[in-house]
């Protein structure tokens, strides 16, 4: 592995070093067909070539979206492999390209986790040299990993905007490395990191499409029903980074007479079967009154992923709007969150979405009808037993079960 510049010869020195057997007769043979053995030697000496250095982008190099404004973002990852001898890299030149103007702020190079060279800004669509002294040596036969980290900001320290693209590359060097055995100068090759897209981490909220509006024929429930699902919302984390949700606020309808306290009690938020925060028992009859739910621990949503919040409540036996027109009972007023990477405010800033409509029925229903397998008109013999005379189908309405 480390034999650069060395010269060697190959030879067979003893007859015992070669064992040969005849395939047909199964007898051992004399390697040189004589009782005495002569050294078998190659015609000339061989000199091992000087060392080399291979640079390539690592398969684990970041790809896709990065959080705008993040201060310690990995932008590219490269592998350095030395063959024949250890190689010292004296300097590398990094460049910043992409659709982003303004360069990249505070770029740092890490060799196997330790910073090498000083911190420098990468100019826009230009290059910057990093020097290492004796700190960047790749042993013979070994692979070292170089990671480029920087702030997802322009060289002036301004956060990138959503959609800005950036790419970090290593420019081909000129005699900027040296073999440690042969002392021969080596020029490093170019390598390009993946193109990344800056995205913000702000949450967005919307009415869930997976839960239908209630109607007179498909009601929310009847007066006195418990744990009725009255709305469902979807919280989506920004593409740039995940978020930790610390608070969810819902509010009454803004229409007088349709506030939650007129028809419901025991307001509860859930994600699947997991409750979010504490149930609010007594609800207000004031329009647009808010209710705050604090999850513990905070809700963690990864970048670009969705989190469903379902709203449940018990229907009052004296609900004011029973058998009235369907209406939207609850609005998602706000979601407070913090970006996982940048620790910046990722709270929802969109228009407050209204939940699905509710319809409160006064009672359930039961419909009795002839079943599809009702026996046809026919004669039956006297004395037969166990005969089916009629079949009926009983169908309950959506508001409640019927005994």
Tab-separated table of C-alpha atoms in Angstrom:
chain	number	residue	atom	x	y	z
A	1	UNK	CA	0.000	0.000	0.000
A	2	UNK	CA	2.794	2.403	0.854
A	3	UNK	CA	5.516	1.117	-1.454
A	4	UNK	CA	5.764	4.090	-3.810
A	5	UNK	CA	9.219	4.484	-5.481
A	6	UNK	CA	10.424	1.116	-4.174
A	7	UNK	CA	11.913	-1.464	-6.585
A	8	UNK	CA	11.297	-5.174	-6.199
A	9	UNK	CA	12.122	-8.485	-7.939
A	10	UNK	CA	10.025	-11.619	-7.999
A	11	UNK	CA	11.577	-15.101	-7.745
A	12	UNK	CA	10.919	-18.692	-6.644
A	13	UNK	CA	13.825	-19.695	-4.358
A	14	UNK	CA	13.060	-23.338	-3.338
A	15	UNK	CA	11.591	-26.418	-5.002
A	16	UNK	CA	9.238	-26.774	-2.009
A	17	UNK	CA	7.641	-23.472	-2.983
A	18	UNK	CA	5.951	-25.160	-5.968
A	19	UNK	CA	3.833	-28.320	-5.706
A	20	UNK	CA	2.655	-29.854	-9.015
A	21	UNK	CA	0.681	-33.042	-9.777
A	22	UNK	CA	-0.076	-34.754	-13.085
A	23	UNK	CA	-3.849	-34.626	-13.729
A	24	UNK	CA	-3.998	-37.979	-15.542
A	25	UNK	CA	-1.631	-40.151	-13.519
A	26	UNK	CA	-2.011	-38.546	-10.141
A	27	UNK	CA	1.738	-38.388	-9.476
A	28	UNK	CA	3.774	-35.426	-8.254
A	29	UNK	CA	6.162	-33.749	-10.698
A	30	UNK	CA	9.519	-32.075	-10.287
A	31	UNK	CA	8.922	-28.317	-10.860
A	32	UNK	CA	11.979	-27.956	-13.172
A	33	UNK	CA	12.183	-31.611	-14.301
A	34	UNK	CA	15.544	-32.159	-12.580
A	35	UNK	CA	16.696	-33.445	-9.231
A	36	UNK	CA	18.446	-30.172	-8.516
A	37	UNK	CA	16.486	-26.897	-8.291
A	38	UNK	CA	17.510	-23.660	-9.930
A	39	UNK	CA	16.166	-20.320	-8.769
A	40	UNK	CA	13.416	-19.050	-11.061
A	41	UNK	CA	13.626	-15.284	-11.348
A	42	UNK	CA	11.729	-12.643	-13.322
A	43	UNK	CA	13.700	-10.956	-16.055
A	44	UNK	CA	13.904	-7.495	-14.499
A	45	UNK	CA	13.076	-5.253	-11.573
A	46	UNK	CA	9.739	-3.506	-11.074
A	47	UNK	CA	9.385	-0.001	-9.652
A	48	UNK	CA	6.145	0.932	-7.879
A	49	UNK	CA	4.432	3.990	-9.343
A	50	UNK	CA	4.126	7.270	-7.476
A	51	UNK	CA	1.037	7.748	-5.314
A	52	UNK	CA	-2.287	9.255	-6.437
A	53	UNK	CA	-5.256	10.970	-4.851
A	54	UNK	CA	-8.875	10.321	-5.868
A	55	UNK	CA	-11.555	12.889	-4.979
A	56	UNK	CA	-15.278	12.242	-5.391
A	57	UNK	CA	-18.593	13.473	-4.027
A	58	UNK	CA	-19.774	11.266	-1.169
A	59	UNK	CA	-23.031	9.330	-1.618
A	60	UNK	CA	-24.158	10.861	1.693
A	61	UNK	CA	-23.665	14.422	0.445
A	62	UNK	CA	-26.795	16.527	1.178
A	63	UNK	CA	-29.478	16.706	-1.467
A	64	UNK	CA	-32.845	18.477	-1.709
A	65	UNK	CA	-33.935	21.245	0.658
A	66	UNK	CA	-32.049	23.153	3.360
A	67	UNK	CA	-33.428	25.601	5.911
A	68	UNK	CA	-32.949	29.244	4.969
A	69	UNK	CA	-31.060	31.052	7.719
A	70	UNK	CA	-29.609	27.905	9.337
A	71	UNK	CA	-26.166	28.678	10.759
A	72	UNK	CA	-24.392	25.304	10.601
A	73	UNK	CA	-25.735	23.588	7.494
A	74	UNK	CA	-23.783	20.828	5.750
A	75	UNK	CA	-23.693	21.803	2.075
A	76	UNK	CA	-21.412	19.154	0.549
A	77	UNK	CA	-19.440	16.030	1.466
A	78	UNK	CA	-16.399	14.727	-0.450
A	79	UNK	CA	-14.170	11.655	-0.101
A	80	UNK	CA	-10.367	11.680	-0.523
A	81	UNK	CA	-8.579	8.357	-1.117
A	82	UNK	CA	-4.773	8.025	-1.363
A	83	UNK	CA	-3.154	5.134	-3.245
A	84	UNK	CA	0.520	4.101	-3.218
A	85	UNK	CA	1.585	6.547	-0.525
A	86	UNK	CA	0.267	9.069	1.959
A	87	UNK	CA	-0.680	12.368	0.329
A	88	UNK	CA	-0.653	15.795	1.970
A	89	UNK	CA	-3.145	18.324	0.647
A	90	UNK	CA	-1.757	21.833	1.082
A	91	UNK	CA	-4.791	23.763	-0.167
A	92	UNK	CA	-8.205	23.438	-1.808
A	93	UNK	CA	-10.281	25.965	-3.701
A	94	UNK	CA	-14.059	25.915	-3.132
A	95	UNK	CA	-16.621	27.698	-5.260
A	96	UNK	CA	-20.254	28.722	-4.890
A	97	UNK	CA	-22.592	28.443	-7.855
A	98	UNK	CA	-26.333	28.380	-8.435
A	99	UNK	CA	-29.156	30.828	-8.942
A	100	UNK	CA	-28.370	32.556	-5.664
A	101	UNK	CA	-26.739	35.987	-5.730
A	102	UNK	CA	-24.535	37.118	-2.871
A	103	UNK	CA	-22.391	34.047	-2.215
A	104	UNK	CA	-22.435	31.922	0.945
A	105	UNK	CA	-21.631	33.124	4.448
A	106	UNK	CA	-18.990	31.637	6.803
A	107	UNK	CA	-17.954	28.458	4.993
A	108	UNK	CA	-15.913	25.919	6.998
A	109	UNK	CA	-14.125	22.722	5.952
A	110	UNK	CA	-14.071	19.701	8.285
A	111	UNK	CA	-11.745	16.714	7.788
A	112	UNK	CA	-13.180	13.682	9.594
A	113	UNK	CA	-14.996	16.025	11.984
A	114	UNK	CA	-12.132	18.482	12.686
A	115	UNK	CA	-12.039	21.914	11.058
A	116	UNK	CA	-9.085	22.462	8.737
A	117	UNK	CA	-8.178	25.878	7.413
A	118	UNK	CA	-9.910	29.099	8.393
A	119	UNK	CA	-13.533	30.198	8.025
A	120	UNK	CA	-14.196	32.103	4.773
A	121	UNK	CA	-17.129	33.451	2.808
A	122	UNK	CA	-17.637	31.902	-0.631
A	123	UNK	CA	-18.113	34.685	-3.198
A	124	UNK	CA	-21.065	34.503	-5.590
A	125	UNK	CA	-20.164	32.421	-8.665
A	126	UNK	CA	-16.473	32.689	-7.735
A	127	UNK	CA	-13.946	30.681	-5.716
A	128	UNK	CA	-12.016	30.916	-2.438
A	129	UNK	CA	-8.786	29.134	-1.454
A	130	UNK	CA	-8.470	27.321	1.885
A	131	UNK	CA	-4.936	26.465	3.098
A	132	UNK	CA	-4.160	23.660	5.564
A	133	UNK	CA	-0.439	23.569	6.351
A	134	UNK	CA	0.287	20.021	7.596
A	135	UNK	CA	-3.210	19.309	8.924
A	136	UNK	CA	-4.628	17.571	5.822
A	137	UNK	CA	-2.822	14.252	5.216
A	138	UNK	CA	-4.524	11.213	3.706
A	139	UNK	CA	-2.703	7.950	4.679
A	140	UNK	CA	-1.914	5.396	1.971
A	141	UNK	CA	-4.888	3.132	1.279
A	142	UNK	CA	-7.168	5.205	3.515
A	143	UNK	CA	-10.214	7.339	2.756
A	144	UNK	CA	-10.835	10.693	4.439
A	145	UNK	CA	-14.121	12.616	4.403
A	146	UNK	CA	-14.215	16.381	3.865
A	147	UNK	CA	-17.432	18.174	4.833
A	148	UNK	CA	-18.250	21.748	3.817
A	149	UNK	CA	-20.548	23.594	6.232
A	150	UNK	CA	-21.806	27.164	6.106
A	151	UNK	CA	-24.694	29.435	6.977
A	152	UNK	CA	-27.644	29.321	4.600
A	153	UNK	CA	-27.191	33.047	4.129
A	154	UNK	CA	-25.548	35.298	1.586
A	155	UNK	CA	-21.994	36.489	2.239
A	156	UNK	CA	-23.587	39.661	3.629
A	157	UNK	CA	-25.366	37.605	6.303
A	158	UNK	CA	-28.866	37.869	4.773
A	159	UNK	CA	-31.089	34.772	4.845
A	160	UNK	CA	-31.718	33.100	1.506
A	161	UNK	CA	-35.310	33.253	0.323
A	162	UNK	CA	-37.418	30.228	-0.484
A	163	UNK	CA	-36.471	28.726	-3.843
A	164	UNK	CA	-32.887	30.055	-3.960
A	165	UNK	CA	-30.465	27.347	-5.115
A	166	UNK	CA	-26.870	26.868	-4.034
A	167	UNK	CA	-24.083	24.429	-4.876
A	168	UNK	CA	-20.598	24.038	-3.414
A	169	UNK	CA	-17.830	22.580	-5.593
A	170	UNK	CA	-14.104	21.884	-5.317
A	171	UNK	CA	-12.117	23.476	-8.151
A	172	UNK	CA	-9.301	21.491	-9.783
A	173	UNK	CA	-6.008	22.392	-8.071
A	174	UNK	CA	-2.537	22.960	-9.515
A	175	UNK	CA	0.273	21.059	-7.726
A	176	UNK	CA	-1.525	21.634	-4.419
A	177	UNK	CA	-0.807	18.189	-2.916
A	178	UNK	CA	2.337	16.103	-2.383
A	179	UNK	CA	3.169	12.413	-2.032
A	180	UNK	CA	4.824	11.846	1.339
A	181	UNK	CA	7.190	9.122	0.105
A	182	UNK	CA	7.977	10.178	-3.460
A	183	UNK	CA	7.734	13.926	-2.632
A	184	UNK	CA	6.171	14.321	-6.052
A	185	UNK	CA	3.632	17.151	-6.456
A	186	UNK	CA	0.041	16.175	-7.252
A	187	UNK	CA	-2.812	18.286	-8.645
A	188	UNK	CA	-6.218	17.627	-7.102
A	189	UNK	CA	-9.246	17.028	-9.304
A	190	UNK	CA	-12.558	18.891	-9.331
A	191	UNK	CA	-15.720	17.599	-7.641
A	192	UNK	CA	-19.227	19.035	-7.468
A	193	UNK	CA	-21.598	18.845	-4.532
A	194	UNK	CA	-25.326	18.444	-5.094
A	195	UNK	CA	-27.537	21.432	-5.874
A	196	UNK	CA	-29.549	22.406	-2.799
A	197	UNK	CA	-32.678	24.528	-2.532
A	198	UNK	CA	-33.224	26.937	0.351
A	199	UNK	CA	-36.685	26.683	1.872
A	200	UNK	CA	-38.377	28.275	4.857
A	201	UNK	CA	-39.716	26.255	7.769
A	202	UNK	CA	-42.974	28.131	8.399
A	203	UNK	CA	-45.974	25.922	9.094
A	204	UNK	CA	-49.123	25.987	6.985
A	205	UNK	CA	-52.577	24.871	8.165
A	206	UNK	CA	-55.671	23.805	6.290
A	207	UNK	CA	-59.013	22.100	6.672
A	208	UNK	CA	-58.534	18.339	6.312
A	209	UNK	CA	-59.885	16.802	3.116
A	210	UNK	CA	-60.145	13.414	4.825
A	211	UNK	CA	-63.189	14.389	6.908
A	212	UNK	CA	-66.478	15.323	5.229
A	213	UNK	CA	-68.888	18.143	6.061
A	214	UNK	CA	-71.959	17.049	8.003
A	215	UNK	CA	-75.436	17.368	6.464
A	216	UNK	CA	-79.000	16.637	7.456
A	217	UNK	CA	-78.666	13.155	5.967
A	218	UNK	CA	-75.160	12.551	7.355
A	219	UNK	CA	-75.254	14.321	10.704
A	220	UNK	CA	-72.553	14.956	13.314
A	221	UNK	CA	-74.698	13.277	15.968
A	222	UNK	CA	-77.815	13.714	18.042
A	223	UNK	CA	-78.435	15.794	21.158
A	224	UNK	CA	-76.695	14.155	24.096
A	225	UNK	CA	-74.095	12.287	21.972
A	226	UNK	CA	-70.561	12.150	23.414
A	227	UNK	CA	-67.152	12.395	21.738
A	228	UNK	CA	-68.523	13.588	18.405
A	229	UNK	CA	-65.945	14.579	15.803
A	230	UNK	CA	-66.783	18.136	14.744
A	231	UNK	CA	-63.719	19.218	12.691
A	232	UNK	CA	-60.339	18.115	11.378
A	233	UNK	CA	-57.283	20.156	10.343
A	234	UNK	CA	-53.895	19.416	8.783
A	235	UNK	CA	-50.677	21.110	9.924
A	236	UNK	CA	-47.821	20.915	7.382
A	237	UNK	CA	-44.207	21.676	8.262
A	238	UNK	CA	-42.200	23.863	5.879
A	239	UNK	CA	-40.008	22.204	3.272
A	240	UNK	CA	-36.866	23.781	4.724
A	241	UNK	CA	-36.923	22.288	8.208
A	242	UNK	CA	-39.019	20.439	10.728
A	243	UNK	CA	-40.841	22.198	13.542
A	244	UNK	CA	-41.771	21.683	17.192
A	245	UNK	CA	-45.361	22.737	17.904
A	246	UNK	CA	-45.855	24.183	21.385
A	247	UNK	CA	-49.422	25.513	21.179
A	248	UNK	CA	-52.632	25.109	19.152
A	249	UNK	CA	-55.495	27.637	19.413
A	250	UNK	CA	-59.031	27.082	18.110
A	251	UNK	CA	-61.946	29.478	18.341
A	252	UNK	CA	-65.720	29.738	18.150
A	253	UNK	CA	-67.600	30.633	15.016
A	254	UNK	CA	-67.687	34.370	14.419
A	255	UNK	CA	-71.451	34.222	13.854
A	256	UNK	CA	-73.638	35.173	16.810
A	257	UNK	CA	-75.638	32.220	18.113
A	258	UNK	CA	-73.268	29.607	16.647
A	259	UNK	CA	-70.544	29.704	19.301
A	260	UNK	CA	-69.540	26.289	20.654
A	261	UNK	CA	-71.128	26.905	24.076
A	262	UNK	CA	-74.629	26.875	22.538
A	263	UNK	CA	-74.343	23.271	21.376
A	264	UNK	CA	-71.243	21.574	22.813
A	265	UNK	CA	-69.125	20.883	25.887
A	266	UNK	CA	-65.863	19.031	26.658
A	267	UNK	CA	-63.825	20.269	23.705
A	268	UNK	CA	-60.884	17.912	22.960
A	269	UNK	CA	-58.092	17.821	20.368
A	270	UNK	CA	-56.618	14.516	19.210
A	271	UNK	CA	-54.132	13.095	16.755
A	272	UNK	CA	-55.451	9.624	16.078
A	273	UNK	CA	-56.122	8.236	19.561
A	274	UNK	CA	-53.589	10.531	21.293
A	275	UNK	CA	-55.045	13.541	23.088
A	276	UNK	CA	-53.412	16.956	22.611
A	277	UNK	CA	-53.385	19.172	25.691
A	278	UNK	CA	-56.212	19.250	28.232
A	279	UNK	CA	-59.953	18.967	27.563
A	280	UNK	CA	-61.863	22.262	27.927
A	281	UNK	CA	-65.107	21.389	29.747
A	282	UNK	CA	-67.264	24.494	29.727
A	283	UNK	CA	-67.385	26.365	26.429
A	284	UNK	CA	-68.202	30.010	25.767
A	285	UNK	CA	-71.271	31.331	23.959
A	286	UNK	CA	-69.292	34.395	22.824
A	287	UNK	CA	-68.515	34.549	19.096
A	288	UNK	CA	-64.812	34.096	18.197
A	289	UNK	CA	-63.835	33.114	21.751
A	290	UNK	CA	-60.535	31.174	21.713
A	291	UNK	CA	-59.381	27.935	23.412
A	292	UNK	CA	-55.691	27.142	23.882
A	293	UNK	CA	-54.225	23.616	23.890
A	294	UNK	CA	-50.615	23.022	25.002
A	295	UNK	CA	-49.186	19.616	24.013
A	296	UNK	CA	-46.679	17.989	26.360
A	297	UNK	CA	-44.178	17.086	25.071
A	298	UNK	CA	-44.221	19.402	22.068
A	299	UNK	CA	-45.436	17.947	18.777
A	300	UNK	CA	-42.502	17.196	16.461
A	301	UNK	CA	-43.156	17.426	12.706
A	302	UNK	CA	-40.374	16.659	10.218
A	303	UNK	CA	-39.762	18.912	7.210
A	304	UNK	CA	-42.541	18.730	4.632
A	305	UNK	CA	-44.615	16.248	6.659
A	306	UNK	CA	-48.229	16.582	7.781
A	307	UNK	CA	-49.855	16.270	11.201
A	308	UNK	CA	-53.620	15.824	11.573
A	309	UNK	CA	-55.514	17.486	14.432
A	310	UNK	CA	-59.070	16.219	15.015
A	311	UNK	CA	-61.556	18.211	17.127
A	312	UNK	CA	-64.062	16.357	19.334
A	313	UNK	CA	-66.830	17.532	21.679
A	314	UNK	CA	-69.932	16.288	23.499
A	315	UNK	CA	-73.273	17.524	22.120
A	316	UNK	CA	-75.506	19.175	24.720
A	317	UNK	CA	-78.920	17.598	25.351
A	318	UNK	CA	-80.321	21.107	25.003
A	319	UNK	CA	-78.329	22.073	21.902
A	320	UNK	CA	-79.697	25.350	20.540
A	321	UNK	CA	-79.055	24.577	16.886
A	322	UNK	CA	-80.440	21.051	16.719
A	323	UNK	CA	-82.263	20.330	13.444
A	324	UNK	CA	-81.126	23.727	12.119
A	325	UNK	CA	-78.967	24.391	9.074
A	326	UNK	CA	-75.454	22.956	8.995
A	327	UNK	CA	-72.735	25.397	10.122
A	328	UNK	CA	-68.995	25.508	10.769
A	329	UNK	CA	-68.557	25.341	14.535
A	330	UNK	CA	-64.818	25.798	15.027
A	331	UNK	CA	-61.889	27.614	13.380
A	332	UNK	CA	-58.158	26.883	13.720
A	333	UNK	CA	-56.983	30.231	15.045
A	334	UNK	CA	-53.215	29.659	15.221
A	335	UNK	CA	-50.332	27.222	15.673
A	336	UNK	CA	-47.202	28.267	17.571
A	337	UNK	CA	-43.993	26.451	16.528
A	338	UNK	CA	-40.207	26.714	16.433
A	339	UNK	CA	-37.934	25.539	13.605
A	340	UNK	CA	-35.884	22.460	14.513
A	341	UNK	CA	-32.722	23.648	12.737
A	342	UNK	CA	-32.806	27.427	12.936
A	343	UNK	CA	-34.729	27.774	16.243
A	344	UNK	CA	-36.598	30.600	14.524
A	345	UNK	CA	-40.330	31.232	14.711
A	346	UNK	CA	-42.133	28.762	12.437
A	347	UNK	CA	-45.679	29.622	13.545
A	348	UNK	CA	-48.541	29.570	11.066
A	349	UNK	CA	-49.157	32.944	9.404
A	350	UNK	CA	-51.870	31.932	6.915
A	351	UNK	CA	-55.585	32.736	6.982
A	352	UNK	CA	-57.397	30.883	9.783
A	353	UNK	CA	-59.193	27.915	8.167
A	354	UNK	CA	-62.755	27.141	9.223
A	355	UNK	CA	-63.525	23.543	10.095
A	356	UNK	CA	-66.099	21.231	8.554
A	357	UNK	CA	-69.802	21.971	8.946
A	358	UNK	CA	-71.732	20.259	11.750
A	359	UNK	CA	-75.375	19.209	11.813
A	360	UNK	CA	-77.071	18.203	15.063
A	361	UNK	CA	-80.022	15.850	14.730
A	362	UNK	CA	-82.795	15.723	17.318
A	363	UNK	CA	-83.019	11.921	17.259
A	364	UNK	CA	-82.078	8.863	15.323
A	365	UNK	CA	-84.229	7.021	12.817
A	366	UNK	CA	-85.172	3.513	11.808
A	367	UNK	CA	-86.412	2.388	8.392
A	368	UNK	CA	-88.017	-1.049	7.967
A	369	UNK	CA	-88.282	-2.437	4.430
A	370	UNK	CA	-88.707	-5.729	2.639
A	371	UNK	CA	-85.362	-7.436	2.193
A	372	UNK	CA	-83.976	-8.391	-1.200
A	373	UNK	CA	-84.338	-12.089	-0.352
A	374	UNK	CA	-88.055	-11.867	0.548
A	375	UNK	CA	-89.646	-15.228	-0.405
A	376	UNK	CA	-91.675	-15.141	-3.603
A	377	UNK	CA	-95.361	-15.957	-3.748
A	378	UNK	CA	-95.695	-19.728	-3.704
A	379	UNK	CA	-97.557	-22.695	-2.288
A	380	UNK	CA	-96.244	-24.529	0.776
A	381	UNK	CA	-97.131	-28.104	1.739
A	382	UNK	CA	-99.044	-28.521	4.977
A	383	UNK	CA	-96.958	-30.001	7.757
A	384	UNK	CA	-93.598	-28.471	6.711
A	385	UNK	CA	-91.517	-26.931	9.502
A	386	UNK	CA	-88.868	-24.182	9.658
A	387	UNK	CA	-90.222	-22.383	6.606
A	388	UNK	CA	-89.148	-18.747	5.856
A	389	UNK	CA	-92.304	-16.716	5.440
A	390	UNK	CA	-90.777	-13.223	5.120
A	391	UNK	CA	-87.486	-11.277	5.504
A	392	UNK	CA	-87.128	-7.594	6.447
A	393	UNK	CA	-84.236	-5.101	6.505
A	394	UNK	CA	-83.886	-2.626	9.420
A	395	UNK	CA	-81.678	0.406	8.694
A	396	UNK	CA	-80.678	3.018	11.283
A	397	UNK	CA	-79.916	6.620	10.411
A	398	UNK	CA	-76.473	8.195	10.912
A	399	UNK	CA	-77.308	10.272	14.053
A	400	UNK	CA	-77.360	7.399	16.585
A	401	UNK	CA	-77.711	3.697	17.226
A	402	UNK	CA	-81.203	2.320	17.902
A	403	UNK	CA	-82.317	-0.377	20.328
